[in-house]
mmCIF file of C-alpha atoms in Angstrom:
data_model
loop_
_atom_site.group_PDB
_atom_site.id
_atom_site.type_symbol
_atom_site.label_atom_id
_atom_site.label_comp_id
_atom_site.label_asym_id
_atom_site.label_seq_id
_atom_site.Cartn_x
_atom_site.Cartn_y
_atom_site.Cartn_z
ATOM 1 C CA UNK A 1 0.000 0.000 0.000
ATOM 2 C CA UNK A 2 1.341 3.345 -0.517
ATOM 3 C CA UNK A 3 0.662 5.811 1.638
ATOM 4 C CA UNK A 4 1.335 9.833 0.969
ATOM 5 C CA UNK A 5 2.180 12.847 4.219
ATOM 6 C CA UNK A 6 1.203 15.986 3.536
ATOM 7 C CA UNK A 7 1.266 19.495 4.770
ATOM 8 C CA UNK A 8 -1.366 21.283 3.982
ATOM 9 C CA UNK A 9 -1.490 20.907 0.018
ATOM 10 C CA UNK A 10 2.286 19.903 0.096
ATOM 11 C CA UNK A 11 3.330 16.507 -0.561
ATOM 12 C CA UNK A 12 6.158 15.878 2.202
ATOM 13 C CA UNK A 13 7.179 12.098 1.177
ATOM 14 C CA UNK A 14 5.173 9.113 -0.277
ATOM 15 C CA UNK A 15 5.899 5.302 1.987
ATOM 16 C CA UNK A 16 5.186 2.325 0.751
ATOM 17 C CA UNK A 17 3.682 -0.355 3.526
ATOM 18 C CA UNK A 18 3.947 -3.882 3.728
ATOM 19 C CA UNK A 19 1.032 -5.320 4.935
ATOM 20 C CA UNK A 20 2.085 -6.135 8.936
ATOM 21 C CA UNK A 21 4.914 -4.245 9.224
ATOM 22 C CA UNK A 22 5.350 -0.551 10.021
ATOM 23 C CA UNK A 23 7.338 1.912 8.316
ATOM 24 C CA UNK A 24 11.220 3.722 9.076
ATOM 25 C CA UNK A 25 10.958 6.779 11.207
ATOM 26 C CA UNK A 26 9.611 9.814 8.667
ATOM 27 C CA UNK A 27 10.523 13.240 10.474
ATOM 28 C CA UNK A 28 8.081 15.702 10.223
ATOM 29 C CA UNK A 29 9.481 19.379 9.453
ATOM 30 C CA UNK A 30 8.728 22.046 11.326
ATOM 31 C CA UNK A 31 8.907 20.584 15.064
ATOM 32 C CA UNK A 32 11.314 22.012 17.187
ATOM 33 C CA UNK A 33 12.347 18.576 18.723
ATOM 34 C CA UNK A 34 12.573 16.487 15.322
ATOM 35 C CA UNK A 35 9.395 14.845 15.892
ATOM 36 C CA UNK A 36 9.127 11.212 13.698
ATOM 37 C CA UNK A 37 6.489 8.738 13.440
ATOM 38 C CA UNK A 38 5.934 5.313 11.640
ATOM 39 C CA UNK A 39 3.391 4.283 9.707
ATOM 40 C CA UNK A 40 2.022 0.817 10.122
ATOM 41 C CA UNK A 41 -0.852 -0.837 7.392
ATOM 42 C CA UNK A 42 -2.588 -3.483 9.408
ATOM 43 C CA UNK A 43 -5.396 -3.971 6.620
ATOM 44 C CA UNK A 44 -8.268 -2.476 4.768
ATOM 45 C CA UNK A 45 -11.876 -2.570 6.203
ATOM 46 C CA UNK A 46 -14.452 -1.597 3.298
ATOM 47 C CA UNK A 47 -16.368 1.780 4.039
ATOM 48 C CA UNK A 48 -20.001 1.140 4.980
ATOM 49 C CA UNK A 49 -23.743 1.835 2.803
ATOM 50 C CA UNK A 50 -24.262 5.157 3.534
ATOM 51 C CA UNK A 51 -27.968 6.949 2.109
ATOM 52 C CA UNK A 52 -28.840 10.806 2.781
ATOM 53 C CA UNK A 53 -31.898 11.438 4.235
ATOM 54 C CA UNK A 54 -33.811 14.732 3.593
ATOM 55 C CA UNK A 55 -36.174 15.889 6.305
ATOM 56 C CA UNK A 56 -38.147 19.398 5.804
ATOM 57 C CA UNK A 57 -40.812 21.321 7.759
ATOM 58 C CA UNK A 58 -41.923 24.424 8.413
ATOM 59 C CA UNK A 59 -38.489 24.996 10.145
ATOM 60 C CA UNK A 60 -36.259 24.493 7.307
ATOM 61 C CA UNK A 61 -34.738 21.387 5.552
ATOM 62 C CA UNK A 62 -31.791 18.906 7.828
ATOM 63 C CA UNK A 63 -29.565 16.484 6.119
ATOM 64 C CA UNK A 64 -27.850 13.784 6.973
ATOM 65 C CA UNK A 65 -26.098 10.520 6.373
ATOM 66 C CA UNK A 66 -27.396 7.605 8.172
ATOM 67 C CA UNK A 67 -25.780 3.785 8.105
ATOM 68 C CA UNK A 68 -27.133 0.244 8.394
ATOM 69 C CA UNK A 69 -28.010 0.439 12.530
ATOM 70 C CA UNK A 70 -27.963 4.246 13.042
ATOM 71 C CA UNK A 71 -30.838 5.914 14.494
ATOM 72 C CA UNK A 72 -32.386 9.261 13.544
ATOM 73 C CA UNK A 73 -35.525 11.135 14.434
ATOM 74 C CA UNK A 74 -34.330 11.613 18.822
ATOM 75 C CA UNK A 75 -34.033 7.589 18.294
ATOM 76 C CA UNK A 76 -37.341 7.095 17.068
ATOM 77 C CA UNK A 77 -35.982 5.863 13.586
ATOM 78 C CA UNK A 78 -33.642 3.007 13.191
ATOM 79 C CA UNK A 79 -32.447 2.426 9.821
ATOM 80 C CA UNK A 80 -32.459 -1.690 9.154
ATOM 81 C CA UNK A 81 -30.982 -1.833 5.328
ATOM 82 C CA UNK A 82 -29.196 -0.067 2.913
ATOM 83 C CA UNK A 83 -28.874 -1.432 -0.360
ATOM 84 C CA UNK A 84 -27.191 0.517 -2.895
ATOM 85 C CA UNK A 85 -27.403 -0.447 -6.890
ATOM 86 C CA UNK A 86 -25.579 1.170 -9.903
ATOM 87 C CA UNK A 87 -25.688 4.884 -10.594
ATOM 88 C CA UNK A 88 -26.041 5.967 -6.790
ATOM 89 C CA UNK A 89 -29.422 4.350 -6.693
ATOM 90 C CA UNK A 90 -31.166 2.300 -4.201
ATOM 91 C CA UNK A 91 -32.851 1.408 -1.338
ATOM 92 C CA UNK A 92 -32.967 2.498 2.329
ATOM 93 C CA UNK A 93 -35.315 0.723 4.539
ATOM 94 C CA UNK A 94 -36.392 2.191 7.881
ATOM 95 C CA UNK A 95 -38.920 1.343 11.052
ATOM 96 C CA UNK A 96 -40.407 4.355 13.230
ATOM 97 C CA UNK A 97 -42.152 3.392 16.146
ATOM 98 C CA UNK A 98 -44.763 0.832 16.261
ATOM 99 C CA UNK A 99 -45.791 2.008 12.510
ATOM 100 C CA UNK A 100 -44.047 -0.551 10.700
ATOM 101 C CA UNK A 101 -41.036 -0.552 7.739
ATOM 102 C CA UNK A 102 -40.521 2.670 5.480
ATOM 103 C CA UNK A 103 -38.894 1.470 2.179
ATOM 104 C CA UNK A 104 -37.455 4.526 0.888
ATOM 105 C CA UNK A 105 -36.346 4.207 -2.986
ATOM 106 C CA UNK A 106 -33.863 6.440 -5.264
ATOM 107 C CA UNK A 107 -34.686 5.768 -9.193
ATOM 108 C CA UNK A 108 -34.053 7.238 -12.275
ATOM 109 C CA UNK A 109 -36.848 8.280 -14.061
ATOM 110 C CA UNK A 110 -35.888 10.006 -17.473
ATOM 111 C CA UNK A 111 -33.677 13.445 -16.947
ATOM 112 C CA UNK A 112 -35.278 13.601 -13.145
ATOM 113 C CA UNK A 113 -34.217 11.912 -10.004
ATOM 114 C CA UNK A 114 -37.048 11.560 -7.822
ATOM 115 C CA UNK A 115 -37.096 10.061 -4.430
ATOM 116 C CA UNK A 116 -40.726 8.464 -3.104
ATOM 117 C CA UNK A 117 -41.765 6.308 -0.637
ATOM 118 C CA UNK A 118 -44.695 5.093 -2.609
ATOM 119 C CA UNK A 119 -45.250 5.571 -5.974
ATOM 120 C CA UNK A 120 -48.582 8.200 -6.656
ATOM 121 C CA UNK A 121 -51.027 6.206 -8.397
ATOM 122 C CA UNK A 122 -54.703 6.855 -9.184
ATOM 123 C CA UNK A 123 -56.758 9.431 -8.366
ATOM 124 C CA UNK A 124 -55.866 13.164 -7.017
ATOM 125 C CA UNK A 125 -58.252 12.613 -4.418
ATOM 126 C CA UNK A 126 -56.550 9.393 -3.332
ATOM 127 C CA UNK A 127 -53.027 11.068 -3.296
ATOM 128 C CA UNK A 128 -54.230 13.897 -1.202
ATOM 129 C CA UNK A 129 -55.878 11.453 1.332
ATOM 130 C CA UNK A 130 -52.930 9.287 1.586
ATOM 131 C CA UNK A 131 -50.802 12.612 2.295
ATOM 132 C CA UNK A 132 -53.279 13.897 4.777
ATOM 133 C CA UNK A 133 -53.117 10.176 6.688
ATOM 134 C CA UNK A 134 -49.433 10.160 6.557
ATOM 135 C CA UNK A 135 -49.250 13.281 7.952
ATOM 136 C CA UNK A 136 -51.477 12.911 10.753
ATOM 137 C CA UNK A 137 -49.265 9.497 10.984
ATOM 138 C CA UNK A 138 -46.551 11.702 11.990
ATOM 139 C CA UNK A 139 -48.385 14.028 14.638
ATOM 140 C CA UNK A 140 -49.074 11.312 16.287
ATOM 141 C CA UNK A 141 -45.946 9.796 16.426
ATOM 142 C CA UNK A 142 -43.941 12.594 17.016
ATOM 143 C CA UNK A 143 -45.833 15.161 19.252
ATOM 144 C CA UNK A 144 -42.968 16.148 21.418
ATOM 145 C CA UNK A 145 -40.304 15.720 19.154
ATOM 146 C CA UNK A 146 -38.107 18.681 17.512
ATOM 147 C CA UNK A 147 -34.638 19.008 15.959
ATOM 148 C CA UNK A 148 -33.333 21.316 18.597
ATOM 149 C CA UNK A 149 -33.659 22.011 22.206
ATOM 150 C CA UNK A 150 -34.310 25.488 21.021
ATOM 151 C CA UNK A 151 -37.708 27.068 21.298
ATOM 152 C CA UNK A 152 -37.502 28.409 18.036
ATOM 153 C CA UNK A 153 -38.072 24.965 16.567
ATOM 154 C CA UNK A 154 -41.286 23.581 15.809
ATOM 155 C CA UNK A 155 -42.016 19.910 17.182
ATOM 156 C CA UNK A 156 -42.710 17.487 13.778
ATOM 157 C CA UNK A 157 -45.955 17.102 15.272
ATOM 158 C CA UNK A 158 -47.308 20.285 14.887
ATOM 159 C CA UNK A 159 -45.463 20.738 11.829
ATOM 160 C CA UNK A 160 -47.396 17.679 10.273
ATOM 161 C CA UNK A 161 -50.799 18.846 11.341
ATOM 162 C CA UNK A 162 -50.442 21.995 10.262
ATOM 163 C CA UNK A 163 -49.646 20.584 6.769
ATOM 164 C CA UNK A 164 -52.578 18.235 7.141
ATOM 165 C CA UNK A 165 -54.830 20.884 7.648
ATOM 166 C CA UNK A 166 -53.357 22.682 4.859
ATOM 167 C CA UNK A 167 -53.807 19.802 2.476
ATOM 168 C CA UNK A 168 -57.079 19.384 3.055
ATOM 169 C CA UNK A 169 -58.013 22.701 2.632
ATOM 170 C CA UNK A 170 -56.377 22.181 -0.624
ATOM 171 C CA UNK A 171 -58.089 18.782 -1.140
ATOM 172 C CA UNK A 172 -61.737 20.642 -0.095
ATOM 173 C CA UNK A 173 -61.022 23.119 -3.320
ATOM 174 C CA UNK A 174 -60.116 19.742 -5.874
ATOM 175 C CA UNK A 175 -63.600 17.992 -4.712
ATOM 176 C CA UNK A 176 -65.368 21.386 -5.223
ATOM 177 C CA UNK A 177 -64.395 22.334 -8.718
#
């Protein structure tokens, strides 16, 4: 393995490791006392799935990386599996509370990305009910739940209902046309 020291942008010398055994002393410039170290390359241990997660409310937008195990959500989230396919697409599969499992899927649709926990199909109507129910899925959920400690930020619970109420507003104006 070769391994490269830098200062900065500066290349200061390139090793090459042996797998088990460590490196010659390398002094670094610029200590007073000639400061050295050796480098040792034990072995490689592949990076792990990663997936972004977008969260928005009426607070703003937070993202973040989450792994196979991490939690998210003050805990109340626990992502189970990532699988990742070709082109930075895949799968992310999570379980909140006593709801049951969120599959979350990135595909490629076209010249758009789009990212959807369940496909829209049928009617308007149906779409807006199943956004309302979510939602209210969510206030119930998370009542007492924010992303800060901070006042100014709204608990997801009230977020979501307020957003409920807003959809069917919305919804009310669809069936009345």
């Amino acid at each position: 393995m070769t391994v490269a020291l830098y200062d900065g942008i500066h290349k200061l010398r390139t090793v090459v490791l042996d797998k088990g055994k460590s490196s010659k002393e390398i002094y670094l410039p610029g200590s007073y006392c000639q400061a050295a170290i050796r480098l040792s390359y034990i072995g490689f241990e592949n990076k792990q799935k990663k997936a972004r997660i977008g969260i928005s409310d009426d607070s703003g937008f937070n993202e973040f990386d989450v792994y196979e195990g991490s939690k998210f959500l003050n805990n109340k989230c626990t992502v189970r599996k990532i699988i990742v396919s070709d082109s930075n697409m895949g799968n992310v599969e999570i379980r909140c509370g006593a709801r049951g499992i969120i599959n979350l899927k990135l595909d490629y649709y076209g010249d758009d990305n789009l990212l959807e926990n369940k496909k829209l199909e049928g009617t308007e109507k149906e779409n807006y009910r199943e956004a309302i129910n979510a939602l209210k899925i969510v206030s119930e959920d998370y009542p007492f739940e924010r992303s800060s400690d901070h006042d100014s930020f709204r608990y997801y619970g009230e977020a979501a209902l307020e957003k409920a109420i807003k959809l069917s507003g919305e919804w009310k104006q669809i069936i009345e046309r």
